[in-house]
Amino acid sequence: MGNRHDQSILSVLTQRAGAPRLPLQDVIAIYTDTQGVVWIGANGGGLGMWRNGKMSRWGVRDGLFDNEIFGFVEGEKDRLWMSCSNGFFWVSRADLFQSAAGKLAKITSTPYTPLEGTRSQLGTPGVQPAGSRTADGRLWFSSTASLLA
């Protein structure tokens, strides 16, 4: 999955013990939220979360909207917004925490659908940060067609 630098020691992060999946590879986005949770986006490998010394991971089969995550923005109501190859979506952080604890079988992703109805608003790979939240609470995202606000 990757390496972590802590007190002059570089260590390899791995999936929690007993998990059937391979470690997250081809990481393209890393974001630390205001509570210190590290969110990891992978190129085709879905979403990873490093919290309290444990790695958790989700993909489309777990309810994630897309497996290619380009970036993150914290939204209102404890929502974690993500930019991806299919556009933009959010997942409740509380649901992700419940899922990581084994208390929720499947998460729910809520995609952003532009009012104009076109699906041309896709996330932009390789742009960091992929989005931002302004002081007034508005979210901004880089897209392949324009800048969304």
Short mmCIF file of N, CA, C and O in Angstrom, two decimals:
data_model
loop_
_atom_site.label_atom_id
_atom_site.label_comp_id
_atom_site.label_asym_id
_atom_site.label_seq_id
_atom_site.Cartn_x
_atom_site.Cartn_y
_atom_site.Cartn_z
N MET A 1 0.82 -1.18 0.00
CA MET A 1 0.00 0.00 0.00
C MET A 1 0.85 1.23 0.00
O MET A 1 0.80 2.01 -0.88
N GLY A 2 1.65 1.39 0.94
CA GLY A 2 2.45 2.59 0.99
C GLY A 2 3.29 2.61 2.25
O GLY A 2 3.33 1.65 3.00
N ASN A 3 3.93 3.74 2.47
CA ASN A 3 4.79 3.88 3.62
C ASN A 3 4.30 5.01 4.50
O ASN A 3 3.66 5.94 4.03
N ARG A 4 4.67 4.93 5.77
CA ARG A 4 4.31 5.96 6.73
C ARG A 4 5.57 6.36 7.48
O ARG A 4 6.34 5.50 7.90
N HIS A 5 5.79 7.65 7.65
CA HIS A 5 6.95 8.14 8.37
C HIS A 5 6.47 8.58 9.75
O HIS A 5 5.61 9.42 9.88
N ASP A 6 7.04 7.96 10.80
CA ASP A 6 6.64 8.29 12.16
C ASP A 6 7.88 8.26 13.05
O ASP A 6 8.51 7.21 13.20
N GLN A 7 8.25 9.39 13.60
CA GLN A 7 9.40 9.50 14.50
C GLN A 7 10.67 8.91 13.85
O GLN A 7 11.33 8.04 14.40
N SER A 8 10.95 9.38 12.65
CA SER A 8 12.15 8.99 11.90
C SER A 8 12.16 7.52 11.47
O SER A 8 13.20 6.97 11.14
N ILE A 9 11.00 6.86 11.48
CA ILE A 9 10.90 5.48 11.04
C ILE A 9 9.91 5.42 9.88
O ILE A 9 8.81 5.95 9.95
N LEU A 10 10.33 4.79 8.80
CA LEU A 10 9.47 4.60 7.64
C LEU A 10 8.92 3.17 7.71
O LEU A 10 9.69 2.22 7.76
N SER A 11 7.59 3.04 7.76
CA SER A 11 7.01 1.70 7.88
C SER A 11 5.96 1.49 6.79
O SER A 11 5.34 2.43 6.31
N VAL A 12 5.77 0.23 6.41
CA VAL A 12 4.80 -0.15 5.39
C VAL A 12 3.44 -0.33 6.05
O VAL A 12 3.32 -1.03 7.07
N LEU A 13 2.42 0.30 5.49
CA LEU A 13 1.06 0.14 6.00
C LEU A 13 0.43 -1.08 5.34
O LEU A 13 0.58 -1.30 4.15
N THR A 14 -0.28 -1.86 6.11
CA THR A 14 -0.94 -3.05 5.59
C THR A 14 -2.39 -3.07 6.02
O THR A 14 -2.81 -2.38 6.95
N GLN A 15 -3.18 -3.89 5.36
CA GLN A 15 -4.59 -4.10 5.68
C GLN A 15 -4.70 -4.73 7.05
O GLN A 15 -3.80 -5.40 7.51
N ARG A 16 -5.81 -4.53 7.74
CA ARG A 16 -6.00 -5.15 9.05
C ARG A 16 -5.92 -6.66 8.95
O ARG A 16 -6.25 -7.26 7.93
N ALA A 17 -5.49 -7.28 10.01
CA ALA A 17 -5.29 -8.73 10.04
C ALA A 17 -6.57 -9.48 9.69
O ALA A 17 -7.66 -9.09 10.12
N GLY A 18 -6.44 -10.51 8.90
CA GLY A 18 -7.58 -11.35 8.55
C GLY A 18 -8.40 -10.84 7.39
O GLY A 18 -9.33 -11.50 6.94
N ALA A 19 -8.10 -9.64 6.89
CA ALA A 19 -8.86 -9.09 5.78
C ALA A 19 -8.51 -9.84 4.50
O ALA A 19 -7.35 -10.14 4.26
N PRO A 20 -9.51 -10.14 3.66
CA PRO A 20 -9.24 -10.94 2.47
C PRO A 20 -8.62 -10.19 1.30
O PRO A 20 -8.26 -10.79 0.31
N ARG A 21 -8.52 -8.87 1.38
CA ARG A 21 -8.04 -8.08 0.24
C ARG A 21 -6.55 -7.81 0.31
O ARG A 21 -5.96 -7.79 1.36
N LEU A 22 -6.00 -7.55 -0.84
CA LEU A 22 -4.60 -7.13 -0.92
C LEU A 22 -4.48 -5.70 -0.40
O LEU A 22 -5.45 -4.94 -0.41
N PRO A 23 -3.29 -5.27 0.00
CA PRO A 23 -3.09 -3.89 0.42
C PRO A 23 -3.42 -2.92 -0.72
O PRO A 23 -3.33 -3.28 -1.89
N LEU A 24 -3.79 -1.70 -0.37
CA LEU A 24 -4.09 -0.67 -1.35
C LEU A 24 -2.82 -0.36 -2.14
O LEU A 24 -1.76 -0.16 -1.56
N GLN A 25 -2.92 -0.33 -3.47
CA GLN A 25 -1.78 -0.02 -4.31
C GLN A 25 -2.15 1.08 -5.30
O GLN A 25 -3.32 1.37 -5.50
N ASP A 26 -1.16 1.66 -5.92
CA ASP A 26 -1.33 2.72 -6.91
C ASP A 26 -2.12 3.89 -6.33
O ASP A 26 -3.12 4.34 -6.88
N VAL A 27 -1.66 4.38 -5.18
CA VAL A 27 -2.31 5.48 -4.48
C VAL A 27 -2.13 6.77 -5.29
O VAL A 27 -1.01 7.09 -5.71
N ILE A 28 -3.24 7.50 -5.52
CA ILE A 28 -3.18 8.75 -6.28
C ILE A 28 -3.67 9.95 -5.49
O ILE A 28 -3.56 11.07 -5.95
N ALA A 29 -4.24 9.73 -4.28
CA ALA A 29 -4.71 10.85 -3.46
C ALA A 29 -4.62 10.47 -1.98
O ALA A 29 -4.99 9.36 -1.60
N ILE A 30 -4.10 11.39 -1.19
CA ILE A 30 -4.04 11.23 0.26
C ILE A 30 -4.55 12.51 0.89
O ILE A 30 -4.17 13.61 0.49
N TYR A 31 -5.43 12.38 1.89
CA TYR A 31 -6.03 13.54 2.54
C TYR A 31 -6.19 13.25 4.03
O TYR A 31 -6.72 12.19 4.40
N THR A 32 -5.75 14.14 4.88
CA THR A 32 -5.97 14.03 6.32
C THR A 32 -7.06 15.02 6.70
O THR A 32 -6.92 16.22 6.48
N ASP A 33 -8.17 14.50 7.26
CA ASP A 33 -9.29 15.38 7.59
C ASP A 33 -9.05 16.10 8.92
O ASP A 33 -8.02 15.92 9.57
N THR A 34 -10.01 16.93 9.33
CA THR A 34 -9.86 17.75 10.52
C THR A 34 -9.80 16.94 11.80
O THR A 34 -9.39 17.45 12.83
N GLN A 35 -10.20 15.66 11.76
CA GLN A 35 -10.13 14.79 12.94
C GLN A 35 -8.90 13.87 12.91
O GLN A 35 -8.77 12.98 13.74
N GLY A 36 -8.02 14.06 11.93
CA GLY A 36 -6.80 13.28 11.86
C GLY A 36 -6.93 11.94 11.16
O GLY A 36 -5.99 11.16 11.14
N VAL A 37 -8.09 11.68 10.55
CA VAL A 37 -8.27 10.44 9.80
C VAL A 37 -7.63 10.62 8.43
O VAL A 37 -7.82 11.65 7.78
N VAL A 38 -6.85 9.62 7.99
CA VAL A 38 -6.19 9.69 6.69
C VAL A 38 -7.03 8.92 5.68
O VAL A 38 -7.33 7.74 5.87
N TRP A 39 -7.43 9.60 4.60
CA TRP A 39 -8.22 9.00 3.52
C TRP A 39 -7.30 8.80 2.33
O TRP A 39 -6.50 9.67 2.00
N ILE A 40 -7.42 7.66 1.68
CA ILE A 40 -6.51 7.28 0.62
C ILE A 40 -7.32 6.88 -0.61
O ILE A 40 -8.21 6.03 -0.52
N GLY A 41 -7.03 7.49 -1.73
CA GLY A 41 -7.69 7.15 -2.99
C GLY A 41 -6.72 6.41 -3.89
O GLY A 41 -5.56 6.79 -4.00
N ALA A 42 -7.21 5.36 -4.51
CA ALA A 42 -6.35 4.55 -5.37
C ALA A 42 -6.87 4.51 -6.79
O ALA A 42 -8.08 4.63 -7.03
N ASN A 43 -5.97 4.34 -7.71
CA ASN A 43 -6.28 4.25 -9.13
C ASN A 43 -6.86 2.86 -9.42
O ASN A 43 -6.14 1.93 -9.72
N GLY A 44 -8.17 2.71 -9.27
CA GLY A 44 -8.84 1.44 -9.49
C GLY A 44 -8.98 0.60 -8.25
O GLY A 44 -9.66 -0.42 -8.26
N GLY A 45 -8.35 1.02 -7.14
CA GLY A 45 -8.37 0.23 -5.90
C GLY A 45 -9.33 0.71 -4.85
O GLY A 45 -9.37 0.17 -3.76
N GLY A 46 -10.11 1.77 -5.14
CA GLY A 46 -11.12 2.23 -4.20
C GLY A 46 -10.60 3.19 -3.15
O GLY A 46 -9.65 3.94 -3.36
N LEU A 47 -11.27 3.15 -2.00
CA LEU A 47 -11.04 4.07 -0.89
C LEU A 47 -10.40 3.33 0.28
O LEU A 47 -10.85 2.25 0.65
N GLY A 48 -9.38 3.96 0.86
CA GLY A 48 -8.76 3.43 2.06
C GLY A 48 -8.89 4.45 3.17
O GLY A 48 -8.99 5.65 2.93
N MET A 49 -8.90 3.95 4.41
CA MET A 49 -8.96 4.82 5.59
C MET A 49 -7.96 4.30 6.62
O MET A 49 -7.99 3.13 6.99
N TRP A 50 -7.07 5.18 7.07
CA TRP A 50 -6.14 4.86 8.15
C TRP A 50 -6.64 5.60 9.37
O TRP A 50 -6.64 6.83 9.42
N ARG A 51 -7.13 4.85 10.37
CA ARG A 51 -7.72 5.46 11.56
C ARG A 51 -7.37 4.60 12.78
O ARG A 51 -7.57 3.39 12.76
N ASN A 52 -6.89 5.24 13.81
CA ASN A 52 -6.54 4.56 15.06
C ASN A 52 -5.60 3.38 14.82
O ASN A 52 -5.75 2.32 15.42
N GLY A 53 -4.66 3.57 13.91
CA GLY A 53 -3.66 2.53 13.65
C GLY A 53 -4.15 1.36 12.83
O GLY A 53 -3.46 0.35 12.72
N LYS A 54 -5.33 1.48 12.20
CA LYS A 54 -5.88 0.38 11.41
C LYS A 54 -6.27 0.87 10.01
O LYS A 54 -6.76 1.97 9.85
N MET A 55 -6.05 0.00 9.03
CA MET A 55 -6.41 0.28 7.65
C MET A 55 -7.74 -0.40 7.34
O MET A 55 -7.93 -1.57 7.65
N SER A 56 -8.65 0.36 6.73
CA SER A 56 -9.92 -0.18 6.22
C SER A 56 -10.01 0.20 4.76
O SER A 56 -9.41 1.18 4.32
N ARG A 57 -10.82 -0.54 4.00
CA ARG A 57 -10.87 -0.31 2.56
C ARG A 57 -12.26 -0.63 2.01
O ARG A 57 -12.92 -1.57 2.47
N TRP A 58 -12.69 0.17 0.99
CA TRP A 58 -13.97 -0.03 0.34
C TRP A 58 -13.82 0.08 -1.17
O TRP A 58 -12.99 0.83 -1.67
N GLY A 59 -14.66 -0.64 -1.87
CA GLY A 59 -14.73 -0.57 -3.31
C GLY A 59 -16.18 -0.56 -3.75
O GLY A 59 -17.10 -0.50 -2.92
N VAL A 60 -16.38 -0.63 -5.04
CA VAL A 60 -17.73 -0.61 -5.60
C VAL A 60 -18.59 -1.72 -4.98
O VAL A 60 -19.75 -1.50 -4.65
N ARG A 61 -18.01 -2.88 -4.79
CA ARG A 61 -18.79 -3.98 -4.23
C ARG A 61 -19.25 -3.72 -2.79
O ARG A 61 -20.15 -4.39 -2.29
N ASP A 62 -18.64 -2.73 -2.13
CA ASP A 62 -19.02 -2.36 -0.77
C ASP A 62 -19.98 -1.17 -0.73
O ASP A 62 -20.33 -0.69 0.34
N GLY A 63 -20.37 -0.67 -1.91
CA GLY A 63 -21.28 0.47 -2.00
C GLY A 63 -20.61 1.76 -2.45
O GLY A 63 -21.28 2.79 -2.59
N LEU A 64 -19.30 1.75 -2.69
CA LEU A 64 -18.60 2.93 -3.16
C LEU A 64 -19.02 3.23 -4.60
O LEU A 64 -19.20 2.31 -5.39
N PHE A 65 -19.19 4.48 -4.94
CA PHE A 65 -19.65 4.89 -6.27
C PHE A 65 -18.66 4.55 -7.37
O PHE A 65 -19.03 4.24 -8.49
N ASP A 66 -17.35 4.61 -7.08
CA ASP A 66 -16.32 4.35 -8.09
C ASP A 66 -15.08 3.82 -7.39
O ASP A 66 -14.85 4.11 -6.21
N ASN A 67 -14.27 3.06 -8.09
CA ASN A 67 -13.03 2.54 -7.54
C ASN A 67 -11.82 3.41 -7.84
O ASN A 67 -10.71 3.10 -7.40
N GLU A 68 -12.01 4.47 -8.59
CA GLU A 68 -10.90 5.37 -8.95
C GLU A 68 -11.13 6.71 -8.27
O GLU A 68 -11.93 7.52 -8.73
N ILE A 69 -10.45 6.96 -7.16
CA ILE A 69 -10.66 8.15 -6.34
C ILE A 69 -9.52 9.14 -6.57
O ILE A 69 -8.35 8.82 -6.32
N PHE A 70 -9.87 10.36 -7.03
CA PHE A 70 -8.87 11.37 -7.36
C PHE A 70 -8.59 12.34 -6.20
O PHE A 70 -7.54 12.96 -6.17
N GLY A 71 -9.56 12.55 -5.30
CA GLY A 71 -9.36 13.52 -4.22
C GLY A 71 -10.55 13.61 -3.31
O GLY A 71 -11.60 13.01 -3.56
N PHE A 72 -10.38 14.39 -2.22
CA PHE A 72 -11.36 14.46 -1.14
C PHE A 72 -11.63 15.90 -0.72
O PHE A 72 -10.73 16.73 -0.77
N VAL A 73 -12.86 16.14 -0.25
CA VAL A 73 -13.23 17.41 0.39
C VAL A 73 -14.22 17.08 1.50
O VAL A 73 -15.17 16.32 1.28
N GLU A 74 -14.00 17.64 2.69
CA GLU A 74 -14.96 17.47 3.78
C GLU A 74 -16.13 18.41 3.54
O GLU A 74 -15.94 19.60 3.33
N GLY A 75 -17.33 17.88 3.59
CA GLY A 75 -18.53 18.69 3.41
C GLY A 75 -19.29 18.84 4.72
O GLY A 75 -18.87 18.35 5.76
N GLU A 76 -20.40 19.52 4.64
CA GLU A 76 -21.27 19.67 5.80
C GLU A 76 -21.90 18.32 6.15
O GLU A 76 -21.90 17.39 5.34
N LYS A 77 -22.47 18.24 7.32
CA LYS A 77 -23.20 17.05 7.79
C LYS A 77 -22.33 15.81 7.80
O LYS A 77 -22.81 14.70 7.54
N ASP A 78 -21.03 15.97 8.09
CA ASP A 78 -20.10 14.85 8.21
C ASP A 78 -19.98 14.05 6.92
O ASP A 78 -19.81 12.83 6.93
N ARG A 79 -20.08 14.73 5.79
CA ARG A 79 -19.96 14.06 4.49
C ARG A 79 -18.53 14.16 3.97
O ARG A 79 -17.90 15.21 4.05
N LEU A 80 -18.06 13.04 3.43
CA LEU A 80 -16.76 13.01 2.76
C LEU A 80 -17.05 12.98 1.27
O LEU A 80 -17.56 11.99 0.75
N TRP A 81 -16.75 14.09 0.59
CA TRP A 81 -16.95 14.19 -0.86
C TRP A 81 -15.70 13.67 -1.56
O TRP A 81 -14.58 13.88 -1.09
N MET A 82 -15.93 13.01 -2.69
CA MET A 82 -14.81 12.48 -3.46
C MET A 82 -14.97 12.83 -4.94
O MET A 82 -16.07 12.85 -5.47
N SER A 83 -13.85 13.11 -5.56
CA SER A 83 -13.76 13.30 -7.00
C SER A 83 -13.30 11.97 -7.57
O SER A 83 -12.41 11.33 -7.02
N CYS A 84 -13.93 11.56 -8.69
CA CYS A 84 -13.59 10.25 -9.24
C CYS A 84 -13.74 10.25 -10.76
O CYS A 84 -14.12 11.25 -11.35
N SER A 85 -13.47 9.12 -11.36
CA SER A 85 -13.54 9.00 -12.82
C SER A 85 -14.97 9.07 -13.34
O SER A 85 -15.18 9.27 -14.53
N ASN A 86 -15.96 8.90 -12.46
CA ASN A 86 -17.37 8.99 -12.85
C ASN A 86 -18.03 10.29 -12.41
O ASN A 86 -19.24 10.42 -12.52
N GLY A 87 -17.28 11.21 -11.85
CA GLY A 87 -17.85 12.48 -11.40
C GLY A 87 -17.50 12.77 -9.95
O GLY A 87 -16.34 12.72 -9.56
N PHE A 88 -18.53 13.02 -9.14
CA PHE A 88 -18.35 13.43 -7.75
C PHE A 88 -19.42 12.76 -6.92
O PHE A 88 -20.55 12.60 -7.36
N PHE A 89 -19.08 12.39 -5.69
CA PHE A 89 -20.06 11.76 -4.81
C PHE A 89 -19.64 11.96 -3.36
O PHE A 89 -18.52 12.39 -3.08
N TRP A 90 -20.58 11.66 -2.47
CA TRP A 90 -20.24 11.72 -1.04
C TRP A 90 -20.72 10.47 -0.32
O TRP A 90 -21.62 9.78 -0.77
N VAL A 91 -20.04 10.20 0.79
CA VAL A 91 -20.38 9.11 1.68
C VAL A 91 -20.34 9.67 3.10
O VAL A 91 -19.48 10.50 3.42
N SER A 92 -21.23 9.23 3.94
CA SER A 92 -21.24 9.64 5.34
C SER A 92 -20.00 9.07 6.03
O SER A 92 -19.75 7.87 5.99
N ARG A 93 -19.24 9.94 6.69
CA ARG A 93 -18.07 9.45 7.44
C ARG A 93 -18.52 8.50 8.55
O ARG A 93 -17.85 7.50 8.81
N ALA A 94 -19.65 8.80 9.17
CA ALA A 94 -20.16 7.92 10.23
C ALA A 94 -20.43 6.52 9.68
O ALA A 94 -20.14 5.52 10.35
N ASP A 95 -20.97 6.43 8.47
CA ASP A 95 -21.20 5.11 7.85
C ASP A 95 -19.88 4.39 7.59
O ASP A 95 -19.78 3.17 7.78
N LEU A 96 -18.86 5.13 7.16
CA LEU A 96 -17.56 4.51 6.92
C LEU A 96 -16.97 3.99 8.23
O LEU A 96 -16.43 2.88 8.28
N PHE A 97 -17.11 4.76 9.30
CA PHE A 97 -16.62 4.32 10.60
C PHE A 97 -17.38 3.08 11.07
O PHE A 97 -16.78 2.14 11.60
N GLN A 98 -18.71 3.08 10.88
CA GLN A 98 -19.52 1.92 11.27
C GLN A 98 -19.13 0.69 10.45
O GLN A 98 -19.02 -0.42 10.98
N SER A 99 -18.91 0.88 9.16
CA SER A 99 -18.52 -0.22 8.29
C SER A 99 -17.15 -0.78 8.70
O SER A 99 -16.95 -1.99 8.76
N ALA A 100 -16.21 0.11 9.01
CA ALA A 100 -14.88 -0.31 9.43
C ALA A 100 -14.93 -1.12 10.73
O ALA A 100 -14.13 -2.02 10.94
N ALA A 101 -15.92 -0.82 11.56
CA ALA A 101 -16.08 -1.53 12.84
C ALA A 101 -16.87 -2.83 12.67
O ALA A 101 -17.12 -3.53 13.65
N GLY A 102 -17.31 -3.11 11.42
CA GLY A 102 -18.08 -4.33 11.17
C GLY A 102 -19.54 -4.23 11.55
O GLY A 102 -20.25 -5.23 11.63
N LYS A 103 -20.04 -3.00 11.74
CA LYS A 103 -21.42 -2.79 12.17
C LYS A 103 -22.35 -2.37 11.04
O LYS A 103 -23.53 -2.18 11.25
N LEU A 104 -21.81 -2.23 9.84
CA LEU A 104 -22.60 -1.84 8.67
C LEU A 104 -22.09 -2.65 7.48
O LEU A 104 -20.91 -2.56 7.13
N ALA A 105 -22.99 -3.43 6.88
CA ALA A 105 -22.58 -4.34 5.81
C ALA A 105 -22.22 -3.61 4.52
O ALA A 105 -21.29 -4.00 3.81
N LYS A 106 -22.95 -2.54 4.19
CA LYS A 106 -22.72 -1.84 2.92
C LYS A 106 -22.91 -0.35 3.13
O LYS A 106 -23.86 0.08 3.78
N ILE A 107 -22.01 0.43 2.55
CA ILE A 107 -22.12 1.88 2.63
C ILE A 107 -23.00 2.39 1.49
O ILE A 107 -23.24 1.69 0.51
N THR A 108 -23.46 3.64 1.62
CA THR A 108 -24.27 4.27 0.59
C THR A 108 -23.51 5.47 0.03
O THR A 108 -23.10 6.34 0.79
N SER A 109 -23.33 5.49 -1.27
CA SER A 109 -22.71 6.61 -1.96
C SER A 109 -23.80 7.43 -2.63
O SER A 109 -24.71 6.87 -3.22
N THR A 110 -23.67 8.75 -2.53
CA THR A 110 -24.65 9.64 -3.15
C THR A 110 -23.93 10.48 -4.21
O THR A 110 -23.16 11.38 -3.87
N PRO A 111 -24.16 10.18 -5.51
CA PRO A 111 -23.47 10.94 -6.56
C PRO A 111 -24.08 12.32 -6.77
O PRO A 111 -25.28 12.54 -6.54
N TYR A 112 -23.23 13.25 -7.20
CA TYR A 112 -23.67 14.58 -7.61
C TYR A 112 -24.15 14.47 -9.04
O TYR A 112 -23.47 13.91 -9.90
N THR A 113 -25.33 15.00 -9.29
CA THR A 113 -25.88 15.00 -10.64
C THR A 113 -26.15 16.45 -11.03
O THR A 113 -27.00 17.10 -10.43
N PRO A 114 -25.44 16.98 -12.01
CA PRO A 114 -25.67 18.37 -12.43
C PRO A 114 -27.10 18.57 -12.90
O PRO A 114 -27.70 17.68 -13.50
N LEU A 115 -27.65 19.74 -12.62
CA LEU A 115 -29.02 20.04 -13.02
C LEU A 115 -29.19 20.04 -14.53
O LEU A 115 -30.27 19.77 -15.03
N GLU A 116 -28.12 20.34 -15.26
CA GLU A 116 -28.21 20.33 -16.71
C GLU A 116 -28.35 18.91 -17.26
O GLU A 116 -28.64 18.71 -18.41
N GLY A 117 -28.07 17.92 -16.45
CA GLY A 117 -28.31 16.54 -16.83
C GLY A 117 -27.21 15.84 -17.60
O GLY A 117 -27.32 14.67 -17.89
N THR A 118 -26.12 16.51 -17.94
CA THR A 118 -25.06 15.82 -18.68
C THR A 118 -24.14 15.11 -17.71
O THR A 118 -23.94 15.57 -16.59
N ARG A 119 -23.57 14.00 -18.12
CA ARG A 119 -22.61 13.28 -17.29
C ARG A 119 -21.18 13.67 -17.66
O ARG A 119 -20.26 12.92 -17.43
N SER A 120 -21.02 14.86 -18.24
CA SER A 120 -19.69 15.28 -18.66
C SER A 120 -18.88 15.89 -17.52
O SER A 120 -17.74 16.24 -17.71
N GLN A 121 -19.47 16.03 -16.35
CA GLN A 121 -18.76 16.59 -15.21
C GLN A 121 -18.02 15.47 -14.48
O GLN A 121 -18.51 14.88 -13.54
N LEU A 122 -16.82 15.16 -14.95
CA LEU A 122 -16.02 14.10 -14.37
C LEU A 122 -14.86 14.70 -13.59
O LEU A 122 -14.37 15.77 -13.93
N GLY A 123 -14.41 14.00 -12.56
CA GLY A 123 -13.26 14.47 -11.81
C GLY A 123 -12.03 14.52 -12.69
O GLY A 123 -11.95 13.86 -13.72
N THR A 124 -11.05 15.32 -12.28
CA THR A 124 -9.83 15.48 -13.04
C THR A 124 -8.70 14.74 -12.35
O THR A 124 -8.32 15.10 -11.23
N PRO A 125 -8.14 13.71 -12.99
CA PRO A 125 -7.02 13.00 -12.36
C PRO A 125 -5.76 13.85 -12.36
O PRO A 125 -5.55 14.67 -13.24
N GLY A 126 -4.93 13.66 -11.35
CA GLY A 126 -3.64 14.33 -11.30
C GLY A 126 -3.67 15.75 -10.79
O GLY A 126 -2.63 16.41 -10.73
N VAL A 127 -4.83 16.27 -10.41
CA VAL A 127 -4.93 17.63 -9.89
C VAL A 127 -5.05 17.55 -8.37
O VAL A 127 -5.94 16.89 -7.84
N GLN A 128 -4.13 18.20 -7.66
CA GLN A 128 -4.18 18.19 -6.20
C GLN A 128 -4.08 19.61 -5.68
O GLN A 128 -3.20 20.34 -6.11
N PRO A 129 -4.97 20.02 -4.81
CA PRO A 129 -6.11 19.23 -4.37
C PRO A 129 -7.18 19.17 -5.44
O PRO A 129 -7.31 20.08 -6.25
N ALA A 130 -7.95 18.09 -5.44
CA ALA A 130 -9.02 17.90 -6.43
C ALA A 130 -10.20 18.80 -6.14
O ALA A 130 -11.03 19.05 -7.01
N GLY A 131 -10.29 19.27 -4.92
CA GLY A 131 -11.38 20.14 -4.53
C GLY A 131 -11.03 20.90 -3.26
O GLY A 131 -9.99 20.66 -2.64
N SER A 132 -11.93 21.81 -2.88
CA SER A 132 -11.69 22.62 -1.70
C SER A 132 -13.03 23.08 -1.13
O SER A 132 -14.03 23.13 -1.84
N ARG A 133 -13.02 23.43 0.13
CA ARG A 133 -14.22 23.98 0.78
C ARG A 133 -13.88 25.39 1.24
O ARG A 133 -12.89 25.62 1.95
N THR A 134 -14.70 26.35 0.84
CA THR A 134 -14.46 27.74 1.21
C THR A 134 -15.03 28.02 2.60
O THR A 134 -15.80 27.22 3.15
N ALA A 135 -14.69 29.17 3.15
CA ALA A 135 -15.14 29.56 4.49
C ALA A 135 -16.66 29.61 4.60
O ALA A 135 -17.22 29.36 5.66
N ASP A 136 -17.35 29.90 3.48
CA ASP A 136 -18.81 29.96 3.52
C ASP A 136 -19.46 28.59 3.33
O ASP A 136 -20.68 28.47 3.23
N GLY A 137 -18.63 27.52 3.26
CA GLY A 137 -19.16 26.16 3.17
C GLY A 137 -19.34 25.62 1.76
O GLY A 137 -19.70 24.46 1.58
N ARG A 138 -19.09 26.46 0.74
CA ARG A 138 -19.24 25.97 -0.64
C ARG A 138 -18.09 25.05 -1.01
O ARG A 138 -16.95 25.25 -0.59
N LEU A 139 -18.41 24.04 -1.80
CA LEU A 139 -17.40 23.10 -2.27
C LEU A 139 -17.02 23.45 -3.71
O LEU A 139 -17.88 23.78 -4.52
N TRP A 140 -15.74 23.36 -4.01
CA TRP A 140 -15.22 23.62 -5.34
C TRP A 140 -14.50 22.36 -5.80
O TRP A 140 -13.75 21.75 -5.04
N PHE A 141 -14.73 21.95 -7.06
CA PHE A 141 -14.06 20.79 -7.63
C PHE A 141 -13.54 21.10 -9.01
O PHE A 141 -14.18 21.79 -9.79
N SER A 142 -12.39 20.55 -9.32
CA SER A 142 -11.85 20.59 -10.66
C SER A 142 -12.52 19.46 -11.44
O SER A 142 -12.62 18.34 -10.96
N SER A 143 -13.01 19.77 -12.63
CA SER A 143 -13.61 18.73 -13.46
C SER A 143 -13.01 18.79 -14.86
O SER A 143 -12.33 19.74 -15.22
N THR A 144 -13.28 17.76 -15.66
CA THR A 144 -12.74 17.72 -17.00
C THR A 144 -13.38 18.78 -17.90
O THR A 144 -12.79 19.17 -18.90
N ALA A 145 -14.56 19.25 -17.54
CA ALA A 145 -15.27 20.21 -18.38
C ALA A 145 -15.21 21.64 -17.86
O ALA A 145 -15.32 22.58 -18.62
N SER A 146 -15.07 21.81 -16.54
CA SER A 146 -15.11 23.15 -15.96
C SER A 146 -14.71 23.10 -14.49
O SER A 146 -14.35 22.04 -13.97
N LEU A 147 -14.83 24.23 -13.83
CA LEU A 147 -14.65 24.31 -12.40
C LEU A 147 -16.04 24.32 -11.78
O LEU A 147 -16.88 25.14 -12.15
N LEU A 148 -16.33 23.39 -10.89
CA LEU A 148 -17.65 23.30 -10.26
C LEU A 148 -17.62 23.98 -8.90
O LEU A 148 -16.69 23.82 -8.15
N ALA A 149 -18.68 24.73 -8.60
CA ALA A 149 -18.79 25.38 -7.29
C ALA A 149 -20.19 25.23 -6.77
O ALA A 149 -21.13 25.09 -7.51
#
